[in-house]
């Protein structure tokens, strides 16, 4: 974890030299779909959460179309599944996941107020707790996946998104994240697999800081 933060800091320092840099903050909500497979029929249900973080945007100059963006984001995700036998739901699972993410993305501005974004992220899963409730007798089992070493601590994901600046400094951020590696491991269920998809919608504000020269704003 500390080596990842150090690497990102060194990368930022090298990239930002003699460039136009803007700092910002962002936050919003997300919807998670957690696809899992096993001997039972497991269906994904929408889970809701939120996120907040900081941004560093780097371009050759203020009005350049291509830019790089580095982020540090904390997310609290809600994940839900139903376990079914045939068409009957036998139990329901909910997972609370706290995650730190380090996205790096390439941004291309089609217009000064609108950009397309693509990239990837390194994610560190800090905490995850699951609750599985039986539909028949309402009995609940709590699983602290960290205690059983069942939580995949490090995950990578790909991301696609858009940004729209609706007034000076303020922007709307919409993003899709696909996690290609599983969240849980060593579950004990034969042929268990999972992957996480999230859609984030939020707002943010970017300040401006000049490393060299003068900007337009």
mmCIF file of C-alpha atoms in Angstrom:
data_model
loop_
_atom_site.group_PDB
_atom_site.id
_atom_site.type_symbol
_atom_site.label_atom_id
_atom_site.label_comp_id
_atom_site.label_asym_id
_atom_site.label_seq_id
_atom_site.Cartn_x
_atom_site.Cartn_y
_atom_site.Cartn_z
ATOM 1 C CA UNK A 1 0.000 0.000 0.000
ATOM 2 C CA UNK A 2 2.675 2.528 1.023
ATOM 3 C CA UNK A 3 4.777 1.640 -2.040
ATOM 4 C CA UNK A 4 1.815 2.312 -4.323
ATOM 5 C CA UNK A 5 1.307 5.758 -2.760
ATOM 6 C CA UNK A 6 5.038 6.504 -3.091
ATOM 7 C CA UNK A 7 5.043 5.421 -6.741
ATOM 8 C CA UNK A 8 2.034 7.605 -7.557
ATOM 9 C CA UNK A 9 3.659 10.564 -5.780
ATOM 10 C CA UNK A 10 6.872 10.184 -7.787
ATOM 11 C CA UNK A 11 4.895 9.799 -11.004
ATOM 12 C CA UNK A 12 2.949 12.970 -10.260
ATOM 13 C CA UNK A 13 6.107 14.913 -9.461
ATOM 14 C CA UNK A 14 7.761 13.871 -12.707
ATOM 15 C CA UNK A 15 4.726 14.419 -14.901
ATOM 16 C CA UNK A 16 3.783 17.783 -13.405
ATOM 17 C CA UNK A 17 7.161 19.416 -14.087
ATOM 18 C CA UNK A 18 6.629 22.474 -16.341
ATOM 19 C CA UNK A 19 2.994 21.512 -16.967
ATOM 20 C CA UNK A 20 -0.366 23.104 -16.275
ATOM 21 C CA UNK A 21 -1.825 21.532 -13.139
ATOM 22 C CA UNK A 22 -5.278 21.737 -11.567
ATOM 23 C CA UNK A 23 -6.298 20.300 -8.225
ATOM 24 C CA UNK A 24 -9.837 19.410 -7.268
ATOM 25 C CA UNK A 25 -12.284 17.478 -5.147
ATOM 26 C CA UNK A 26 -15.180 15.214 -6.089
ATOM 27 C CA UNK A 27 -17.922 13.148 -4.509
ATOM 28 C CA UNK A 28 -21.165 11.380 -5.279
ATOM 29 C CA UNK A 29 -23.018 8.087 -5.269
ATOM 30 C CA UNK A 30 -22.600 4.767 -6.993
ATOM 31 C CA UNK A 31 -24.613 1.713 -7.966
ATOM 32 C CA UNK A 32 -22.910 -1.692 -7.757
ATOM 33 C CA UNK A 33 -23.805 -4.955 -9.485
ATOM 34 C CA UNK A 34 -21.961 -7.961 -8.086
ATOM 35 C CA UNK A 35 -22.120 -10.936 -10.439
ATOM 36 C CA UNK A 36 -21.285 -14.227 -8.736
ATOM 37 C CA UNK A 37 -21.556 -17.845 -9.819
ATOM 38 C CA UNK A 38 -21.497 -21.158 -7.967
ATOM 39 C CA UNK A 39 -23.524 -24.361 -7.510
ATOM 40 C CA UNK A 40 -26.551 -22.247 -6.574
ATOM 41 C CA UNK A 41 -28.212 -19.732 -8.842
ATOM 42 C CA UNK A 42 -26.865 -16.365 -7.621
ATOM 43 C CA UNK A 43 -28.515 -13.220 -8.977
ATOM 44 C CA UNK A 44 -27.191 -9.676 -8.702
ATOM 45 C CA UNK A 45 -29.248 -6.920 -7.081
ATOM 46 C CA UNK A 46 -28.397 -3.200 -7.253
ATOM 47 C CA UNK A 47 -26.451 -1.993 -4.225
ATOM 48 C CA UNK A 48 -25.900 1.654 -3.371
ATOM 49 C CA UNK A 49 -22.966 3.533 -1.889
ATOM 50 C CA UNK A 50 -20.972 6.744 -2.040
ATOM 51 C CA UNK A 51 -17.487 8.085 -2.674
ATOM 52 C CA UNK A 52 -15.297 11.154 -2.143
ATOM 53 C CA UNK A 53 -11.778 12.040 -3.168
ATOM 54 C CA UNK A 54 -9.178 14.358 -4.615
ATOM 55 C CA UNK A 55 -8.002 15.032 -8.172
ATOM 56 C CA UNK A 56 -4.838 16.187 -9.916
ATOM 57 C CA UNK A 57 -5.277 17.076 -13.603
ATOM 58 C CA UNK A 58 -2.180 17.653 -15.743
ATOM 59 C CA UNK A 59 -2.018 19.100 -19.251
ATOM 60 C CA UNK A 60 0.652 20.655 -21.432
ATOM 61 C CA UNK A 61 -1.189 23.970 -21.154
ATOM 62 C CA UNK A 62 -4.556 25.236 -19.912
ATOM 63 C CA UNK A 63 -6.526 24.663 -23.115
ATOM 64 C CA UNK A 64 -4.874 21.418 -24.255
ATOM 65 C CA UNK A 65 -7.291 18.719 -25.379
ATOM 66 C CA UNK A 66 -5.430 15.652 -24.048
ATOM 67 C CA UNK A 67 -4.789 15.574 -20.301
ATOM 68 C CA UNK A 68 -3.860 13.096 -17.598
ATOM 69 C CA UNK A 69 -5.780 12.831 -14.355
ATOM 70 C CA UNK A 70 -4.691 11.163 -11.105
ATOM 71 C CA UNK A 71 -7.109 10.555 -8.239
ATOM 72 C CA UNK A 72 -7.292 9.259 -4.694
ATOM 73 C CA UNK A 73 -10.844 8.111 -3.898
ATOM 74 C CA UNK A 74 -12.450 6.510 -0.827
ATOM 75 C CA UNK A 75 -15.605 4.489 -1.538
ATOM 76 C CA UNK A 76 -18.216 2.819 0.634
ATOM 77 C CA UNK A 77 -19.960 0.269 -1.590
ATOM 78 C CA UNK A 78 -23.125 -1.692 -0.983
ATOM 79 C CA UNK A 79 -23.330 -5.106 -2.695
ATOM 80 C CA UNK A 80 -26.364 -7.407 -2.849
ATOM 81 C CA UNK A 81 -27.130 -10.938 -4.088
ATOM 82 C CA UNK A 82 -30.007 -13.393 -3.970
ATOM 83 C CA UNK A 83 -29.374 -17.146 -3.746
ATOM 84 C CA UNK A 84 -31.998 -19.181 -5.581
ATOM 85 C CA UNK A 85 -32.964 -22.812 -6.057
ATOM 86 C CA UNK A 86 -35.030 -22.937 -9.205
ATOM 87 C CA UNK A 87 -37.207 -19.832 -9.075
ATOM 88 C CA UNK A 88 -37.324 -19.694 -5.261
ATOM 89 C CA UNK A 89 -35.119 -17.285 -3.297
ATOM 90 C CA UNK A 90 -33.623 -19.162 -0.338
ATOM 91 C CA UNK A 91 -31.303 -16.482 1.068
ATOM 92 C CA UNK A 92 -30.182 -12.891 0.575
ATOM 93 C CA UNK A 93 -26.643 -11.555 0.934
ATOM 94 C CA UNK A 94 -25.473 -7.990 1.456
ATOM 95 C CA UNK A 95 -21.823 -6.885 1.620
ATOM 96 C CA UNK A 96 -20.492 -3.588 2.941
ATOM 97 C CA UNK A 97 -17.147 -2.798 1.267
ATOM 98 C CA UNK A 98 -14.767 0.062 2.075
ATOM 99 C CA UNK A 99 -12.239 0.658 -0.681
ATOM 100 C CA UNK A 100 -9.374 3.050 -1.455
ATOM 101 C CA UNK A 101 -8.779 3.614 -5.171
ATOM 102 C CA UNK A 102 -5.979 5.212 -7.173
ATOM 103 C CA UNK A 103 -7.367 5.870 -10.681
ATOM 104 C CA UNK A 104 -5.173 7.088 -13.536
ATOM 105 C CA UNK A 105 -7.040 8.209 -16.640
ATOM 106 C CA UNK A 106 -6.504 9.805 -20.005
ATOM 107 C CA UNK A 107 -8.909 12.646 -20.767
ATOM 108 C CA UNK A 108 -9.672 14.077 -24.189
ATOM 109 C CA UNK A 109 -11.667 17.312 -24.402
ATOM 110 C CA UNK A 110 -14.022 17.318 -27.390
ATOM 111 C CA UNK A 111 -15.137 20.760 -26.245
ATOM 112 C CA UNK A 112 -13.714 22.966 -23.478
ATOM 113 C CA UNK A 113 -16.654 21.923 -21.286
ATOM 114 C CA UNK A 114 -16.849 18.210 -22.210
ATOM 115 C CA UNK A 115 -14.335 15.345 -22.068
ATOM 116 C CA UNK A 116 -14.209 11.599 -22.645
ATOM 117 C CA UNK A 117 -12.204 9.631 -20.080
ATOM 118 C CA UNK A 118 -10.603 6.175 -20.078
ATOM 119 C CA UNK A 119 -8.062 4.451 -17.877
ATOM 120 C CA UNK A 120 -7.594 2.076 -14.988
ATOM 121 C CA UNK A 121 -7.289 1.980 -11.226
ATOM 122 C CA UNK A 122 -5.392 0.234 -8.458
ATOM 123 C CA UNK A 123 -7.777 -0.575 -5.585
ATOM 124 C CA UNK A 124 -7.046 -1.546 -1.993
ATOM 125 C CA UNK A 125 -9.931 -3.230 -0.166
ATOM 126 C CA UNK A 126 -9.743 -2.089 3.448
ATOM 127 C CA UNK A 127 -12.824 -3.756 4.926
ATOM 128 C CA UNK A 128 -15.672 -6.028 3.866
ATOM 129 C CA UNK A 129 -18.458 -7.566 5.928
ATOM 130 C CA UNK A 130 -21.246 -9.730 4.575
ATOM 131 C CA UNK A 131 -24.645 -10.666 5.985
ATOM 132 C CA UNK A 132 -26.552 -13.652 4.619
ATOM 133 C CA UNK A 133 -30.189 -13.969 5.711
ATOM 134 C CA UNK A 134 -32.312 -17.077 5.218
ATOM 135 C CA UNK A 135 -35.727 -16.348 3.726
ATOM 136 C CA UNK A 136 -37.283 -19.386 5.439
ATOM 137 C CA UNK A 137 -36.421 -18.670 9.094
ATOM 138 C CA UNK A 138 -34.917 -15.144 8.913
ATOM 139 C CA UNK A 139 -31.650 -16.397 10.468
ATOM 140 C CA UNK A 140 -28.647 -14.174 9.720
ATOM 141 C CA UNK A 141 -25.001 -15.169 9.375
ATOM 142 C CA UNK A 142 -22.341 -12.426 9.523
ATOM 143 C CA UNK A 143 -19.078 -12.956 7.636
ATOM 144 C CA UNK A 144 -16.052 -10.760 8.265
ATOM 145 C CA UNK A 145 -14.102 -11.695 5.169
ATOM 146 C CA UNK A 146 -10.858 -10.105 6.413
ATOM 147 C CA UNK A 147 -10.747 -12.369 9.494
ATOM 148 C CA UNK A 148 -10.983 -15.484 7.302
ATOM 149 C CA UNK A 149 -8.534 -14.108 4.713
ATOM 150 C CA UNK A 150 -11.301 -14.337 2.099
ATOM 151 C CA UNK A 151 -11.069 -10.711 0.955
ATOM 152 C CA UNK A 152 -8.938 -9.992 -2.092
ATOM 153 C CA UNK A 153 -6.972 -7.038 -0.770
ATOM 154 C CA UNK A 154 -5.782 -5.697 -4.130
ATOM 155 C CA UNK A 155 -7.916 -5.380 -7.264
ATOM 156 C CA UNK A 156 -7.530 -3.716 -10.614
ATOM 157 C CA UNK A 157 -10.268 -2.223 -12.735
ATOM 158 C CA UNK A 158 -10.843 -0.549 -16.075
ATOM 159 C CA UNK A 159 -12.912 2.621 -16.317
ATOM 160 C CA UNK A 160 -14.756 4.718 -18.891
ATOM 161 C CA UNK A 161 -16.482 8.020 -18.255
ATOM 162 C CA UNK A 162 -17.418 11.554 -19.186
ATOM 163 C CA UNK A 163 -17.009 14.973 -17.563
ATOM 164 C CA UNK A 164 -19.166 18.014 -18.185
ATOM 165 C CA UNK A 165 -18.316 21.474 -16.801
ATOM 166 C CA UNK A 166 -21.608 23.252 -16.191
ATOM 167 C CA UNK A 167 -20.078 26.400 -14.672
ATOM 168 C CA UNK A 168 -16.609 27.742 -13.902
ATOM 169 C CA UNK A 169 -14.720 25.038 -12.008
ATOM 170 C CA UNK A 170 -17.797 22.877 -11.281
ATOM 171 C CA UNK A 171 -18.314 19.622 -13.162
ATOM 172 C CA UNK A 172 -20.549 16.575 -13.473
ATOM 173 C CA UNK A 173 -18.735 13.226 -13.455
ATOM 174 C CA UNK A 174 -20.202 9.935 -14.760
ATOM 175 C CA UNK A 175 -18.080 6.784 -14.754
ATOM 176 C CA UNK A 176 -18.338 3.031 -15.337
ATOM 177 C CA UNK A 177 -15.901 0.679 -13.560
ATOM 178 C CA UNK A 178 -15.297 -2.973 -14.402
ATOM 179 C CA UNK A 179 -13.317 -5.068 -11.914
ATOM 180 C CA UNK A 180 -11.632 -7.917 -13.767
ATOM 181 C CA UNK A 181 -10.394 -9.707 -10.647
ATOM 182 C CA UNK A 182 -12.622 -11.280 -7.961
ATOM 183 C CA UNK A 183 -13.494 -9.568 -4.693
ATOM 184 C CA UNK A 184 -13.683 -12.770 -2.619
ATOM 185 C CA UNK A 185 -11.412 -15.817 -2.536
ATOM 186 C CA UNK A 186 -11.302 -19.246 -0.869
ATOM 187 C CA UNK A 187 -15.050 -19.142 -0.245
ATOM 188 C CA UNK A 188 -15.238 -22.932 -0.107
ATOM 189 C CA UNK A 189 -17.975 -23.113 -2.727
ATOM 190 C CA UNK A 190 -17.157 -25.218 -5.776
ATOM 191 C CA UNK A 191 -16.383 -23.134 -8.888
ATOM 192 C CA UNK A 192 -17.205 -19.849 -7.148
ATOM 193 C CA UNK A 193 -16.446 -16.765 -9.248
ATOM 194 C CA UNK A 194 -17.396 -13.105 -8.974
ATOM 195 C CA UNK A 195 -16.843 -9.730 -10.605
ATOM 196 C CA UNK A 196 -17.960 -6.247 -9.696
ATOM 197 C CA UNK A 197 -19.437 -3.547 -11.934
ATOM 198 C CA UNK A 198 -20.124 -0.024 -10.669
ATOM 199 C CA UNK A 199 -21.590 3.166 -12.096
ATOM 200 C CA UNK A 200 -20.641 6.410 -10.354
ATOM 201 C CA UNK A 201 -22.440 9.735 -10.702
ATOM 202 C CA UNK A 202 -21.107 12.754 -8.859
ATOM 203 C CA UNK A 203 -20.055 16.376 -8.905
ATOM 204 C CA UNK A 204 -16.787 18.120 -8.213
ATOM 205 C CA UNK A 205 -14.829 21.331 -8.282
ATOM 206 C CA UNK A 206 -11.377 22.042 -9.732
ATOM 207 C CA UNK A 207 -9.095 24.773 -8.484
ATOM 208 C CA UNK A 208 -6.208 25.986 -10.592
ATOM 209 C CA UNK A 209 -2.494 26.041 -9.931
ATOM 210 C CA UNK A 210 0.121 27.117 -12.443
ATOM 211 C CA UNK A 211 3.464 25.378 -12.511
ATOM 212 C CA UNK A 212 4.705 27.569 -15.344
ATOM 213 C CA UNK A 213 3.215 30.395 -17.405
ATOM 214 C CA UNK A 214 -0.250 31.898 -17.138
ATOM 215 C CA UNK A 215 -3.583 30.212 -17.609
ATOM 216 C CA UNK A 216 -6.782 31.557 -19.064
ATOM 217 C CA UNK A 217 -8.918 31.191 -15.905
#
